[in-house]
Coordinates of C-alpha atoms in Angstrom, one line a residue:
Chain A
M1 CA 123.3 132.7 43.9
S2 CA 119.9 130.1 45.3
G3 CA 120.3 127.1 46.8
T4 CA 119.9 126.9 50.9
D5 CA 121.7 124.0 53.0
T6 CA 119.0 123.6 55.7
T7 CA 121.0 121.1 57.6
K8 CA 123.1 124.3 58.8
E9 CA 122.7 125.8 61.3
P10 CA 121.6 129.8 61.0
I11 CA 124.1 132.6 61.9
Q12 CA 123.8 133.4 65.2
A13 CA 125.0 137.4 65.0
L14 CA 127.8 139.4 66.9
G15 CA 126.5 141.8 70.0
G16 CA 124.5 140.0 71.5
G17 CA 120.4 138.6 70.7
G18 CA 120.6 139.2 66.9
G19 CA 123.1 141.7 65.7
P20 CA 122.4 144.8 65.0
A21 CA 118.7 145.9 65.7
I22 CA 116.5 146.7 61.8
I23 CA 114.4 149.5 62.9
L24 CA 112.3 150.3 59.9
V25 CA 110.3 153.8 60.3
E26 CA 106.3 154.1 59.1
P27 CA 107.6 151.4 56.6
Q28 CA 104.3 151.6 54.1
L29 CA 104.2 148.5 52.2
A30 CA 103.8 144.6 53.7
E31 CA 105.9 143.9 51.3
N32 CA 108.2 145.4 51.8
M33 CA 108.5 144.9 55.3
G34 CA 108.6 140.9 53.7
T35 CA 111.6 141.5 51.6
A36 CA 113.3 143.5 54.4
A37 CA 113.2 140.7 56.6
R38 CA 114.2 137.8 54.3
A39 CA 117.3 140.7 53.2
M40 CA 118.2 140.4 57.4
Y41 CA 118.3 137.0 57.0
N42 CA 120.0 136.5 53.9
C43 CA 122.8 138.3 56.0
G44 CA 122.3 136.3 59.8
L45 CA 120.5 139.6 61.6
T46 CA 117.0 138.4 62.9
D47 CA 116.0 141.7 65.0
M48 CA 113.6 143.8 63.5
R49 CA 111.9 146.6 65.0
L50 CA 109.0 148.2 63.2
V51 CA 108.3 152.2 64.3
K52 CA 104.4 152.7 63.9
P53 CA 104.2 150.2 60.1
K54 CA 101.4 151.4 57.6
Q55 CA 100.1 147.7 56.8
D56 CA 100.5 144.3 59.0
W57 CA 103.4 143.1 58.6
L58 CA 102.2 139.3 59.1
S59 CA 99.6 140.0 56.8
A60 CA 99.8 137.2 54.0
K61 CA 101.5 139.3 51.3
A62 CA 104.4 140.2 53.8
L63 CA 105.0 136.5 55.0
A64 CA 105.1 135.1 51.5
A65 CA 107.7 138.4 50.0
S66 CA 109.9 136.8 53.0
S67 CA 110.2 133.6 51.9
G68 CA 111.8 131.8 54.1
A69 CA 112.5 134.1 56.6
S70 CA 108.9 134.8 58.2
E71 CA 110.3 134.0 61.5
V72 CA 111.8 137.4 61.5
L73 CA 109.0 139.0 60.9
K74 CA 107.0 136.8 63.8
S75 CA 109.3 138.1 66.1
A76 CA 109.8 142.1 64.9
G77 CA 108.6 144.2 68.0
F78 CA 106.3 147.2 66.7
Y79 CA 106.8 150.8 68.5
E80 CA 104.9 153.6 68.8
S81 CA 108.1 156.1 68.4
T82 CA 111.4 155.7 67.1
E83 CA 113.0 156.8 70.6
D84 CA 111.2 153.7 72.2
A85 CA 112.7 151.8 69.2
L86 CA 116.1 152.7 70.3
A87 CA 115.6 152.7 73.7
D88 CA 118.3 149.7 74.5
R89 CA 120.5 150.5 71.3
Q90 CA 124.0 152.2 72.6
F91 CA 125.6 153.5 68.7
V92 CA 122.4 154.6 66.1
A93 CA 123.2 154.7 62.2
A94 CA 120.4 156.7 60.0
T95 CA 120.6 155.1 56.5
T96 CA 119.9 158.5 54.3
A97 CA 121.4 161.1 51.9
R98 CA 123.9 163.3 53.8
P99 CA 121.4 166.2 56.1
R100 CA 121.7 169.6 54.6
D101 CA 121.4 171.1 58.2
M102 CA 123.1 168.7 60.4
I103 CA 126.9 168.1 61.3
K104 CA 127.4 164.0 61.3
T105 CA 130.0 161.8 60.0
V106 CA 129.1 159.8 56.8
W107 CA 130.0 156.7 56.4
T108 CA 129.7 153.8 52.6
P109 CA 127.8 151.0 53.8
H110 CA 131.7 149.4 53.4
H111 CA 133.0 150.9 56.1
A112 CA 130.2 150.8 58.3
G113 CA 129.8 146.9 57.7
A114 CA 133.7 147.4 59.3
E115 CA 133.0 150.2 62.2
L116 CA 130.0 148.8 63.6
A117 CA 131.3 145.2 63.7
K118 CA 134.1 145.9 65.2
R119 CA 131.4 147.9 67.7
A120 CA 129.5 144.4 68.1
T121 CA 132.6 142.9 69.1
A122 CA 132.8 145.1 72.0
D123 CA 129.1 144.1 73.2
T124 CA 127.7 147.8 72.1
K125 CA 124.1 147.7 71.3
I126 CA 123.2 149.1 67.8
G127 CA 120.8 150.4 65.8
I128 CA 120.1 151.3 62.1
L129 CA 117.5 153.8 60.9
F130 CA 115.4 152.9 57.4
G131 CA 113.1 155.8 56.5
R132 CA 109.7 155.7 54.5
E133 CA 109.7 154.4 51.4
K134 CA 108.7 157.7 49.8
S135 CA 110.3 160.4 52.2
G136 CA 113.3 158.4 53.9
L137 CA 113.9 159.5 57.2
K138 CA 112.4 163.1 58.9
N139 CA 115.1 165.3 60.0
H140 CA 114.5 164.6 64.0
D141 CA 115.2 160.5 63.5
I142 CA 118.2 161.4 61.7
G143 CA 119.4 163.6 65.1
L144 CA 119.1 160.2 67.0
A145 CA 121.8 158.6 65.0
D146 CA 125.5 158.8 66.0
V147 CA 126.8 158.7 62.3
I148 CA 124.5 158.2 58.6
I149 CA 124.9 155.7 56.5
E150 CA 125.0 156.8 52.5
A151 CA 125.5 154.2 49.9
P152 CA 127.3 156.1 47.3
L153 CA 125.0 154.8 43.8
N154 CA 123.7 156.8 40.4
P155 CA 123.6 160.0 40.8
A156 CA 121.1 160.1 38.5
Y157 CA 118.9 157.4 39.8
S158 CA 119.9 157.1 43.7
S159 CA 116.6 155.9 44.9
L160 CA 116.8 152.8 46.7
N161 CA 113.9 149.9 47.2
L162 CA 113.8 149.9 50.8
A163 CA 114.3 145.8 51.2
Q164 CA 117.7 146.8 48.6
A165 CA 118.6 149.6 51.3
V166 CA 118.9 147.3 54.3
L167 CA 120.3 144.6 51.7
I168 CA 123.3 146.6 51.0
V169 CA 123.5 147.7 54.7
A170 CA 123.3 144.3 56.0
Y171 CA 125.1 142.4 54.0
Q172 CA 128.6 144.6 54.1
W173 CA 128.2 144.0 58.6
Y174 CA 127.9 140.5 57.3
Q175 CA 130.8 140.3 55.3
A176 CA 133.0 142.3 58.1
T177 CA 131.9 139.3 60.4
Q178 CA 132.6 136.5 58.3
A179 CA 136.2 135.4 57.0
S180 CA 135.7 135.1 53.3
E181 CA 137.6 134.5 50.2
A182 CA 138.6 136.7 48.1
E183 CA 139.1 134.3 45.7
A184 CA 139.1 130.5 45.6
T185 CA 139.2 127.8 43.4
P186 CA 137.3 124.3 44.6
Y187 CA 139.4 121.1 43.5
G188 CA 137.0 118.8 44.7
I189 CA 139.2 115.3 44.3
T190 CA 141.6 116.9 41.8
R191 CA 144.3 119.3 42.4
P192 CA 146.2 121.6 40.1
A193 CA 148.6 120.0 37.8
N194 CA 152.7 119.8 38.8
K195 CA 154.6 121.5 35.8
D196 CA 156.0 117.4 35.5
E197 CA 152.4 116.6 34.6
L198 CA 152.5 119.7 31.7
N199 CA 155.7 119.1 30.0
L200 CA 154.7 115.4 29.9
L201 CA 151.3 117.2 28.0
F202 CA 153.4 119.1 26.1
Q203 CA 155.9 116.5 24.7
H204 CA 152.8 114.0 24.1
L205 CA 150.5 117.0 22.5
E206 CA 154.1 117.7 20.0
Y207 CA 154.9 114.8 18.9
E208 CA 151.4 113.7 17.6
L209 CA 151.9 117.2 15.9
D210 CA 155.3 116.6 14.6
T211 CA 153.9 113.1 13.4
C212 CA 150.4 114.0 11.4
G213 CA 152.1 117.3 10.2
F214 CA 150.5 120.2 11.9
L215 CA 154.4 121.6 12.5
H216 CA 156.0 120.8 9.8
V217 CA 157.3 124.3 8.7
E218 CA 161.1 124.3 10.3
E219 CA 161.2 128.0 10.8
K220 CA 157.7 128.5 12.3
R221 CA 157.7 125.3 14.2
P222 CA 159.7 127.3 17.5
S223 CA 156.8 130.0 17.8
M224 CA 153.7 127.6 17.2
V225 CA 155.3 125.4 20.6
L226 CA 155.4 128.5 22.7
N227 CA 152.3 129.8 21.9
I228 CA 150.5 126.1 22.2
R229 CA 152.6 126.0 25.7
A230 CA 151.0 129.2 26.2
M231 CA 147.3 128.8 26.5
L232 CA 147.6 125.4 27.8
Q233 CA 149.6 126.8 30.7
R234 CA 146.9 129.4 30.7
A235 CA 144.3 127.3 31.4
A236 CA 145.8 126.5 34.9
L237 CA 145.1 122.8 34.6
T238 CA 144.4 120.0 37.1
E239 CA 146.2 117.2 36.7
Q240 CA 142.7 115.2 35.8
E241 CA 142.7 117.4 32.9
V242 CA 145.9 116.8 31.9
R243 CA 144.9 112.9 31.7
T244 CA 141.6 114.1 29.5
L245 CA 143.8 115.8 27.8
H246 CA 146.7 113.0 26.8
G247 CA 143.6 111.1 26.1
V248 CA 141.4 113.5 23.6
V249 CA 145.3 114.0 21.8
T250 CA 145.4 109.6 21.6
E251 CA 141.6 109.7 20.6
L252 CA 142.1 112.3 17.9
R253 CA 145.0 110.6 16.1
Y254 CA 144.5 107.4 16.0
G255 CA 140.1 106.6 17.0
R256 CA 138.4 105.4 14.6
R257 CA 137.5 107.2 11.7
D258 CA 134.7 107.2 9.3
E259 CA 135.7 108.1 5.6
A260 CA 132.2 109.1 5.0
Y261 CA 132.4 111.9 6.8
D262 CA 133.6 115.2 5.4
V263 CA 135.7 115.3 8.9
R264 CA 136.9 118.9 8.3
S265 CA 133.0 120.9 8.7
D266 CA 130.7 117.8 10.2
W267 CA 130.8 119.3 13.6
K268 CA 129.1 121.8 12.4
K269 CA 125.1 122.1 12.3
Chain B
M1 CA 118.7 156.0 51.0
S2 CA 116.5 157.6 48.8
G3 CA 116.8 161.5 46.5
T4 CA 117.4 161.4 43.3
D5 CA 119.2 164.9 41.8
T6 CA 117.3 164.7 38.6
T7 CA 119.6 168.0 37.7
K8 CA 122.6 165.5 36.9
E9 CA 123.5 163.3 34.8
P10 CA 123.6 159.6 35.1
I11 CA 126.7 157.5 34.9
Q12 CA 128.1 156.4 32.1
A13 CA 129.4 153.0 33.1
L14 CA 132.9 152.1 32.1
G15 CA 133.4 149.2 29.3
G16 CA 131.5 150.6 26.6
G17 CA 128.0 150.9 26.0
G18 CA 127.0 150.6 29.9
G19 CA 129.6 148.5 31.7
P20 CA 128.6 144.9 32.0
A21 CA 125.7 143.5 30.2
I22 CA 123.0 141.6 32.7
I23 CA 121.8 138.7 31.8
L24 CA 118.7 137.3 33.0
V25 CA 118.9 133.3 32.4
E26 CA 114.9 132.4 31.7
P27 CA 113.3 134.9 34.6
Q28 CA 109.6 134.4 35.9
L29 CA 108.0 137.4 37.1
A30 CA 107.6 140.6 35.5
E31 CA 108.0 141.9 38.6
N32 CA 111.8 140.7 39.7
M33 CA 112.9 142.2 35.9
G34 CA 111.4 145.5 36.5
T35 CA 112.7 145.2 40.5
A36 CA 116.4 143.8 38.5
A37 CA 116.7 146.9 36.4
R38 CA 116.2 149.1 39.0
A39 CA 118.9 147.8 40.9
M40 CA 121.3 147.8 38.1
Y41 CA 120.0 151.6 36.9
N42 CA 121.4 152.6 40.7
C43 CA 124.7 151.1 40.0
G44 CA 124.8 153.1 36.5
L45 CA 124.6 149.9 34.7
T46 CA 121.8 150.4 31.9
D47 CA 122.5 146.6 29.2
M48 CA 119.7 144.5 30.1
R49 CA 119.6 140.8 28.2
L50 CA 116.6 138.7 28.9
V51 CA 116.9 135.2 27.6
K52 CA 113.6 133.7 26.9
P53 CA 112.0 135.7 30.2
K54 CA 108.8 133.6 30.6
Q55 CA 107.0 136.5 31.5
D56 CA 106.3 139.9 29.5
W57 CA 109.3 142.6 30.4
L58 CA 107.4 146.2 29.5
S59 CA 104.0 145.0 31.3
A60 CA 102.5 147.3 33.1
K61 CA 103.7 145.1 36.6
A62 CA 107.5 145.3 35.4
L63 CA 107.3 148.7 35.0
A64 CA 106.2 150.2 37.5
A65 CA 108.6 148.1 39.4
S66 CA 110.8 149.5 37.5
S67 CA 110.4 153.0 39.3
G68 CA 112.1 154.8 37.9
A69 CA 114.4 152.8 35.4
S70 CA 112.1 152.0 33.0
E71 CA 114.4 153.0 30.2
V72 CA 116.3 150.4 31.2
L73 CA 113.9 147.7 30.4
K74 CA 112.7 148.8 27.8
S75 CA 116.1 148.9 25.7
A76 CA 116.6 145.3 27.8
G77 CA 117.5 143.0 24.3
F78 CA 115.6 139.6 24.3
Y79 CA 117.6 136.0 23.3
E80 CA 116.5 132.6 22.8
S81 CA 119.7 131.5 24.3
T82 CA 122.3 132.1 26.8
E83 CA 125.4 131.3 24.2
D84 CA 123.0 134.0 21.7
A85 CA 123.2 136.7 24.9
L86 CA 127.1 136.5 25.1
A87 CA 127.6 136.3 21.6
D88 CA 129.8 139.5 22.1
R89 CA 131.6 138.9 25.0
Q90 CA 134.1 138.5 26.4
F91 CA 134.6 137.9 29.6
V92 CA 131.8 136.4 31.7
A93 CA 130.6 135.8 35.2
A94 CA 127.9 133.5 36.0
T95 CA 126.6 133.9 40.2
T96 CA 125.7 130.4 42.0
A97 CA 126.5 128.3 44.2
R98 CA 130.0 126.9 43.4
P99 CA 129.0 123.9 41.5
R100 CA 130.2 120.5 42.5
D101 CA 131.3 119.1 39.7
M102 CA 133.3 122.0 37.9
I103 CA 136.4 123.6 38.1
K104 CA 135.9 127.3 38.5
T105 CA 137.6 129.8 39.6
V106 CA 134.9 131.6 42.7
W107 CA 135.0 135.4 43.7
T108 CA 133.2 137.3 45.8
P109 CA 131.2 140.1 44.9
H110 CA 133.6 142.6 46.5
H111 CA 136.2 140.6 44.8
A112 CA 134.5 140.7 41.1
G113 CA 133.8 144.5 41.4
A114 CA 137.7 145.2 41.8
E115 CA 138.7 142.3 39.0
L116 CA 135.6 143.1 36.3
A117 CA 136.5 147.2 36.9
K118 CA 140.1 146.3 35.6
R119 CA 138.8 144.4 32.8
A120 CA 136.4 147.1 31.9
T121 CA 139.0 149.6 31.7
A122 CA 140.8 147.8 29.4
D123 CA 137.4 147.5 27.5
T124 CA 137.4 143.6 28.0
K125 CA 132.9 143.1 27.6
I126 CA 131.5 141.4 30.1
G127 CA 128.4 139.5 30.6
I128 CA 127.1 138.8 34.4
L129 CA 124.5 135.8 34.7
F130 CA 121.3 135.7 36.5
G131 CA 119.7 132.5 36.8
R132 CA 116.0 131.3 37.2
E133 CA 114.1 132.0 40.5
K134 CA 113.6 129.0 41.7
S135 CA 116.3 126.8 40.9
G136 CA 119.1 129.5 39.8
L137 CA 121.6 128.5 36.6
K138 CA 122.0 125.2 34.8
N139 CA 125.6 123.5 34.3
H140 CA 125.4 124.3 31.1
D141 CA 125.0 128.6 31.5
I142 CA 127.5 127.8 34.1
G143 CA 130.1 126.4 31.8
L144 CA 129.9 129.0 29.4
A145 CA 131.6 131.6 31.9
D146 CA 135.0 132.2 33.1
V147 CA 134.4 132.4 36.7
I148 CA 131.7 131.8 39.4
I149 CA 130.2 135.0 41.6
E150 CA 128.8 133.7 44.8
A151 CA 127.6 136.3 47.3
P152 CA 129.0 135.0 51.5
L153 CA 125.6 134.5 53.2
N154 CA 123.8 133.4 55.9
P155 CA 124.6 129.9 55.2
A156 CA 121.2 128.5 57.0
Y157 CA 118.8 131.2 54.4
S158 CA 121.6 131.9 51.2
S159 CA 118.3 132.1 49.2
L160 CA 118.3 135.6 47.2
N161 CA 115.7 137.4 45.6
L162 CA 116.7 137.7 41.6
A163 CA 116.5 141.3 42.0
Q164 CA 118.8 141.9 45.6
A165 CA 121.7 139.3 43.4
V166 CA 122.0 141.9 40.7
L167 CA 122.1 144.9 43.1
I168 CA 125.3 143.0 45.2
V169 CA 126.7 142.4 42.4
A170 CA 126.4 145.9 40.7
Y171 CA 126.6 148.0 43.7
Q172 CA 130.5 146.3 44.7
W173 CA 130.9 146.9 40.5
Y174 CA 130.2 150.3 40.8
Q175 CA 131.9 150.9 44.0
A176 CA 135.1 149.6 42.4
T177 CA 134.5 152.5 39.7
Q178 CA 134.3 154.9 41.8
A179 CA 136.0 156.8 44.0
S180 CA 134.1 156.6 47.3
E181 CA 135.2 158.4 50.7
A182 CA 134.8 155.6 53.5
E183 CA 134.0 158.3 55.9
A184 CA 133.2 162.0 55.7
T185 CA 131.5 164.7 57.5
P186 CA 130.8 167.7 55.6
Y187 CA 130.6 170.7 57.5
G188 CA 129.3 173.3 55.1
I189 CA 129.4 176.4 56.2
T190 CA 131.8 175.9 59.4
R191 CA 134.4 173.9 60.4
P192 CA 135.9 171.8 63.4
A193 CA 136.6 174.1 66.3
N194 CA 140.5 174.5 66.6
K195 CA 141.7 174.3 70.3
D196 CA 142.6 177.5 70.8
E197 CA 137.8 178.4 70.6
L198 CA 137.9 174.9 72.5
N199 CA 139.8 176.1 75.2
L200 CA 138.0 179.1 75.8
L201 CA 135.0 177.6 76.2
F202 CA 136.4 175.2 78.7
Q203 CA 137.5 178.8 80.5
H204 CA 134.2 179.7 80.4
L205 CA 132.4 176.9 81.4
E206 CA 134.9 176.3 84.2
Y207 CA 134.5 179.6 85.7
E208 CA 130.8 179.9 85.6
L209 CA 130.7 175.6 87.6
D210 CA 133.1 177.5 89.8
T211 CA 130.7 180.7 90.1
C212 CA 127.6 178.1 90.5
G213 CA 129.6 176.0 93.3
F214 CA 129.3 172.7 90.4
L215 CA 132.8 172.2 91.3
H216 CA 133.1 173.4 95.1
V217 CA 134.6 170.2 96.4
E218 CA 138.4 170.9 96.0
E219 CA 139.8 167.5 96.1
K220 CA 137.5 166.4 93.3
R221 CA 138.1 169.1 91.0
P222 CA 140.8 168.3 88.7
S223 CA 139.0 165.1 87.9
M224 CA 135.6 166.3 87.2
V225 CA 137.0 169.1 85.0
L226 CA 139.6 166.4 83.0
N227 CA 136.0 165.0 82.8
I228 CA 134.2 167.5 81.0
R229 CA 137.2 168.5 79.1
A230 CA 137.3 164.6 77.6
M231 CA 133.4 164.8 76.9
L232 CA 133.7 167.8 75.1
Q233 CA 136.7 166.9 72.9
R234 CA 134.9 163.6 72.1
A235 CA 132.0 165.9 70.8
A236 CA 134.7 167.1 67.8
L237 CA 132.9 170.5 68.4
T238 CA 132.3 172.7 65.0
E239 CA 133.7 176.6 65.6
Q240 CA 129.6 176.9 65.2
E241 CA 128.8 175.0 68.0
V242 CA 131.4 176.1 70.8
R243 CA 129.8 179.5 69.8
T244 CA 126.6 177.8 70.8
L245 CA 127.4 176.3 73.5
H246 CA 128.9 179.6 75.1
G247 CA 125.2 180.9 74.6
V248 CA 124.1 178.1 76.5
V249 CA 126.4 177.9 79.9
T250 CA 125.6 182.0 79.7
E251 CA 122.1 181.8 79.2
L252 CA 122.0 178.8 81.8
R253 CA 123.2 180.9 84.2
Y254 CA 122.0 184.1 83.8
G255 CA 118.9 184.0 82.0
R256 CA 115.4 184.9 83.1
R257 CA 114.4 182.6 86.1
D258 CA 110.8 181.8 86.8
E259 CA 111.1 180.9 90.9
A260 CA 107.4 178.8 90.6
Y261 CA 108.6 175.9 88.6
D262 CA 110.9 173.6 90.1
V263 CA 113.2 173.4 87.9
R264 CA 115.0 170.5 89.0
S265 CA 111.9 168.4 87.3
D266 CA 110.2 170.7 85.3
W267 CA 111.8 169.7 82.2
K268 CA 110.2 166.1 82.5
K269 CA 106.9 165.4 81.1

């Protein structure tokens, strides 16, 4: 999943001025602020807000960890309190395990992606709160949020690294704002073979298998032919691959033979 | 999203022997192997395979980075080649940008989660390949895979940290194997108020607003009442909160008054 196309414009996130603000409350490690910035920018988010960070988010360590996303760190805002960081926000989600003593709606990150994208399209300014590495968000911070986002994880080991928590939420946001094809097969200059091309290949192959003797047992021939056809069908061959296979069959059958090789075992190293 | 319940059993991943194997091909940094192990275990995966890692995956740095998931590192297998690491696998996905010169089906991580979970349920042994930090998977490795998994990311900055790539794919796998409610509101010992309780609150509030004079402009009264009711409806109050609000109304109206305060501005600090 590496590879950045520097010729492309960075995503302009929805919601005016950079999509949801990612608010890190009292983050402890500069490196985590850097990797969180990287995860944000991977998902087209640029509005990072730091509430009383414990280390310098512009230190060499933080900038190195942010990799190509140092601009996110450099433009990050510093705030004295979570309230200050949220002042201009209209809808706020807190990422945390569901609190025991507060009644808040809990969304999965996937559901949150869809819901927040919908709100952003309606120009609602969104903030997403992430807590301290060790202890998460305090109840006071959670109380400032409209909803909770909780990622379903291995119940025996659900403690996420800060940047990984940011990534999961930002990734689902980004997916919800993009139309991605769930499955695609990019053919480039070729295309899927049509059935006529495939049938000609079957005819060619079966003719040669007949004449070389592979299909000589009369009663087994029909099922062998069907099986060979089935496996080639399943391969969903392209037109180019069909042409290649014609060549393979011809060369195997009529190509140069070196009788000095034991052709049955020489391919094994 | 912190908090691990140590009383709970770790997830037994599907597919026999730990769900998909996560195969890191020539990972460079011990720390990344540790954080990848953590991301795996967050998502219930335990079968880590390392193809010629450049650093020691049992070093102090790696173990520290794995946080509570050091068992995953300790049980990781070492392999001389990608082929060796895949030998017992029946279906293999390679995580990479779509290759230009090979025709392979490309899945989003979300789609891959569903497809791989389906295969794992049918006891197909799955492997997922992740490439080197700097350069990703080589074409030779990609050629060993049945499908490609490509995460749709900011086209101007799509380079993911290794552990983050592992997290995105493992997270989608885990979601596909779990039935998570997209949205939930856990009520604990209370429950949503019923409409009778809500109507009694409206009556109480409106009676007091009438007697204190807030609703004294006759022609505005109906719309004011409707607006107040609308905002309380929208709050989706619990039975407990309705009782609290009865108390709030009563105390505001009849509670102790200290005429020494300017009650209109004293709440502002």
